[in-house]
């Protein structure tokens, strides 16, 4: 008696390949645009590629670039902050990643499908 038949091994390999493809994708197909938060509140939402100027009360904060290559990516091109750490961060492509500019109080992240759990919703350790 054999442990695996020829077709059993084929099915196992196919299932492994499919499962790894979902893991490696990382939810890139869920991205629906870019959200820019200023002072903790969503100020801009961009769904089309381009270079956008970010302002707060008429004061220029930064320029960001949103591109749809590689399933969607975003970066800060120029910034008014002193250290420019947000510019050096470069492109982000992972929907779980973000760009933060502390001096300007700006957070840039991907807007994903409607099933995204927000940080202030759901069960945490204190309500569990």
Tab-separated table of C-alpha atoms in Angstrom:
chain	number	residue	atom	x	y	z
A	1	UNK	CA	0.000	0.000	0.000
A	2	UNK	CA	1.396	3.372	-1.014
A	3	UNK	CA	1.237	6.374	1.257
A	4	UNK	CA	0.234	8.732	-1.576
A	5	UNK	CA	-1.151	8.042	-4.982
A	6	UNK	CA	0.019	10.027	-7.986
A	7	UNK	CA	-3.028	12.331	-8.018
A	8	UNK	CA	-2.959	12.850	-4.235
A	9	UNK	CA	0.510	14.326	-4.499
A	10	UNK	CA	-0.618	16.575	-7.363
A	11	UNK	CA	-3.550	17.900	-5.308
A	12	UNK	CA	-1.308	18.564	-2.289
A	13	UNK	CA	1.203	20.501	-4.408
A	14	UNK	CA	-1.588	22.524	-6.030
A	15	UNK	CA	-3.084	23.440	-2.643
A	16	UNK	CA	0.335	24.517	-1.331
A	17	UNK	CA	0.998	26.704	-4.375
A	18	UNK	CA	-2.393	28.392	-4.076
A	19	UNK	CA	-2.002	29.016	-0.358
A	20	UNK	CA	1.432	30.595	-0.799
A	21	UNK	CA	0.170	32.820	-3.610
A	22	UNK	CA	-2.480	34.288	-1.279
A	23	UNK	CA	0.100	34.858	1.459
A	24	UNK	CA	2.606	36.513	-0.872
A	25	UNK	CA	-0.059	38.785	-2.374
A	26	UNK	CA	-0.532	40.395	1.039
A	27	UNK	CA	-3.872	41.970	0.166
A	28	UNK	CA	-2.483	44.191	-2.578
A	29	UNK	CA	-5.645	43.760	-4.616
A	30	UNK	CA	-7.731	45.259	-1.797
A	31	UNK	CA	-6.276	48.771	-2.180
A	32	UNK	CA	-8.815	51.411	-3.186
A	33	UNK	CA	-6.713	54.581	-2.913
A	34	UNK	CA	-4.672	56.634	-0.459
A	35	UNK	CA	-5.847	58.380	2.719
A	36	UNK	CA	-3.979	61.375	4.159
A	37	UNK	CA	-4.746	62.184	7.788
A	38	UNK	CA	-3.806	65.551	9.282
A	39	UNK	CA	-4.049	65.948	13.059
A	40	UNK	CA	-5.724	62.537	13.321
A	41	UNK	CA	-8.577	63.312	10.904
A	42	UNK	CA	-8.850	62.188	7.262
A	43	UNK	CA	-8.186	65.286	5.157
A	44	UNK	CA	-7.607	63.862	1.660
A	45	UNK	CA	-8.559	60.670	-0.157
A	46	UNK	CA	-6.947	60.034	-3.545
A	47	UNK	CA	-8.146	57.268	-5.862
A	48	UNK	CA	-6.418	58.308	-9.103
A	49	UNK	CA	-2.673	58.279	-9.760
A	50	UNK	CA	-0.809	61.574	-9.703
A	51	UNK	CA	1.225	64.031	-7.653
A	52	UNK	CA	-0.826	65.852	-5.019
A	53	UNK	CA	-0.138	68.911	-2.870
A	54	UNK	CA	-1.047	68.490	0.815
A	55	UNK	CA	-1.999	71.671	2.682
A	56	UNK	CA	-3.410	72.440	6.113
A	57	UNK	CA	-5.088	75.823	6.681
A	58	UNK	CA	-3.389	77.209	3.565
A	59	UNK	CA	0.090	76.103	4.697
A	60	UNK	CA	1.978	73.720	2.386
A	61	UNK	CA	2.982	70.515	4.154
A	62	UNK	CA	4.164	68.107	1.462
A	63	UNK	CA	3.730	66.699	-2.030
A	64	UNK	CA	2.843	63.023	-2.373
A	65	UNK	CA	2.837	60.775	-5.422
A	66	UNK	CA	0.319	57.980	-5.874
A	67	UNK	CA	1.058	55.445	-8.605
A	68	UNK	CA	-0.858	52.331	-9.637
A	69	UNK	CA	2.237	50.342	-10.628
A	70	UNK	CA	2.845	47.124	-8.701
A	71	UNK	CA	-0.750	47.078	-7.469
A	72	UNK	CA	-0.581	50.615	-6.043
A	73	UNK	CA	2.162	52.528	-4.273
A	74	UNK	CA	2.641	55.914	-2.636
A	75	UNK	CA	5.545	58.099	-1.487
A	76	UNK	CA	6.296	61.592	-0.210
A	77	UNK	CA	8.124	63.595	-2.884
A	78	UNK	CA	8.795	66.835	-0.951
A	79	UNK	CA	8.063	67.901	2.602
A	80	UNK	CA	8.297	71.053	4.692
A	81	UNK	CA	9.614	69.211	7.756
A	82	UNK	CA	13.228	69.582	8.810
A	83	UNK	CA	14.569	66.007	8.871
A	84	UNK	CA	12.630	64.683	5.825
A	85	UNK	CA	12.297	61.177	7.278
A	86	UNK	CA	8.959	60.822	5.481
A	87	UNK	CA	10.689	61.508	2.140
A	88	UNK	CA	13.445	58.977	2.862
A	89	UNK	CA	10.839	56.290	3.639
A	90	UNK	CA	10.353	55.914	-0.118
A	91	UNK	CA	7.603	53.946	-1.817
A	92	UNK	CA	5.187	51.887	0.244
A	93	UNK	CA	3.207	49.117	-1.433
A	94	UNK	CA	1.927	47.018	1.460
A	95	UNK	CA	-1.624	47.974	2.541
A	96	UNK	CA	-0.588	47.495	6.178
A	97	UNK	CA	2.263	50.014	5.903
A	98	UNK	CA	2.097	53.786	6.371
A	99	UNK	CA	4.179	56.948	6.087
A	100	UNK	CA	4.248	59.209	9.135
A	101	UNK	CA	5.501	62.800	9.300
A	102	UNK	CA	5.579	63.722	12.990
A	103	UNK	CA	6.408	67.470	12.694
A	104	UNK	CA	3.529	68.013	10.242
A	105	UNK	CA	1.217	65.553	12.073
A	106	UNK	CA	0.483	63.692	8.827
A	107	UNK	CA	-0.197	59.977	8.334
A	108	UNK	CA	-0.469	58.466	4.845
A	109	UNK	CA	-1.867	54.974	4.350
A	110	UNK	CA	-3.807	52.902	1.831
A	111	UNK	CA	-7.573	52.866	1.810
A	112	UNK	CA	-8.592	49.236	1.485
A	113	UNK	CA	-11.891	47.399	1.100
A	114	UNK	CA	-14.860	48.093	3.334
A	115	UNK	CA	-13.995	45.149	5.587
A	116	UNK	CA	-10.988	46.900	7.138
A	117	UNK	CA	-11.064	47.042	10.928
A	118	UNK	CA	-10.219	50.502	12.204
A	119	UNK	CA	-7.948	50.951	15.180
A	120	UNK	CA	-10.679	52.410	17.395
A	121	UNK	CA	-13.237	49.684	16.642
A	122	UNK	CA	-13.541	46.089	17.683
A	123	UNK	CA	-12.394	44.180	20.721
A	124	UNK	CA	-9.179	45.057	22.499
A	125	UNK	CA	-7.498	43.589	25.557
A	126	UNK	CA	-9.430	45.791	27.987
A	127	UNK	CA	-12.906	45.005	26.651
A	128	UNK	CA	-12.248	41.309	26.214
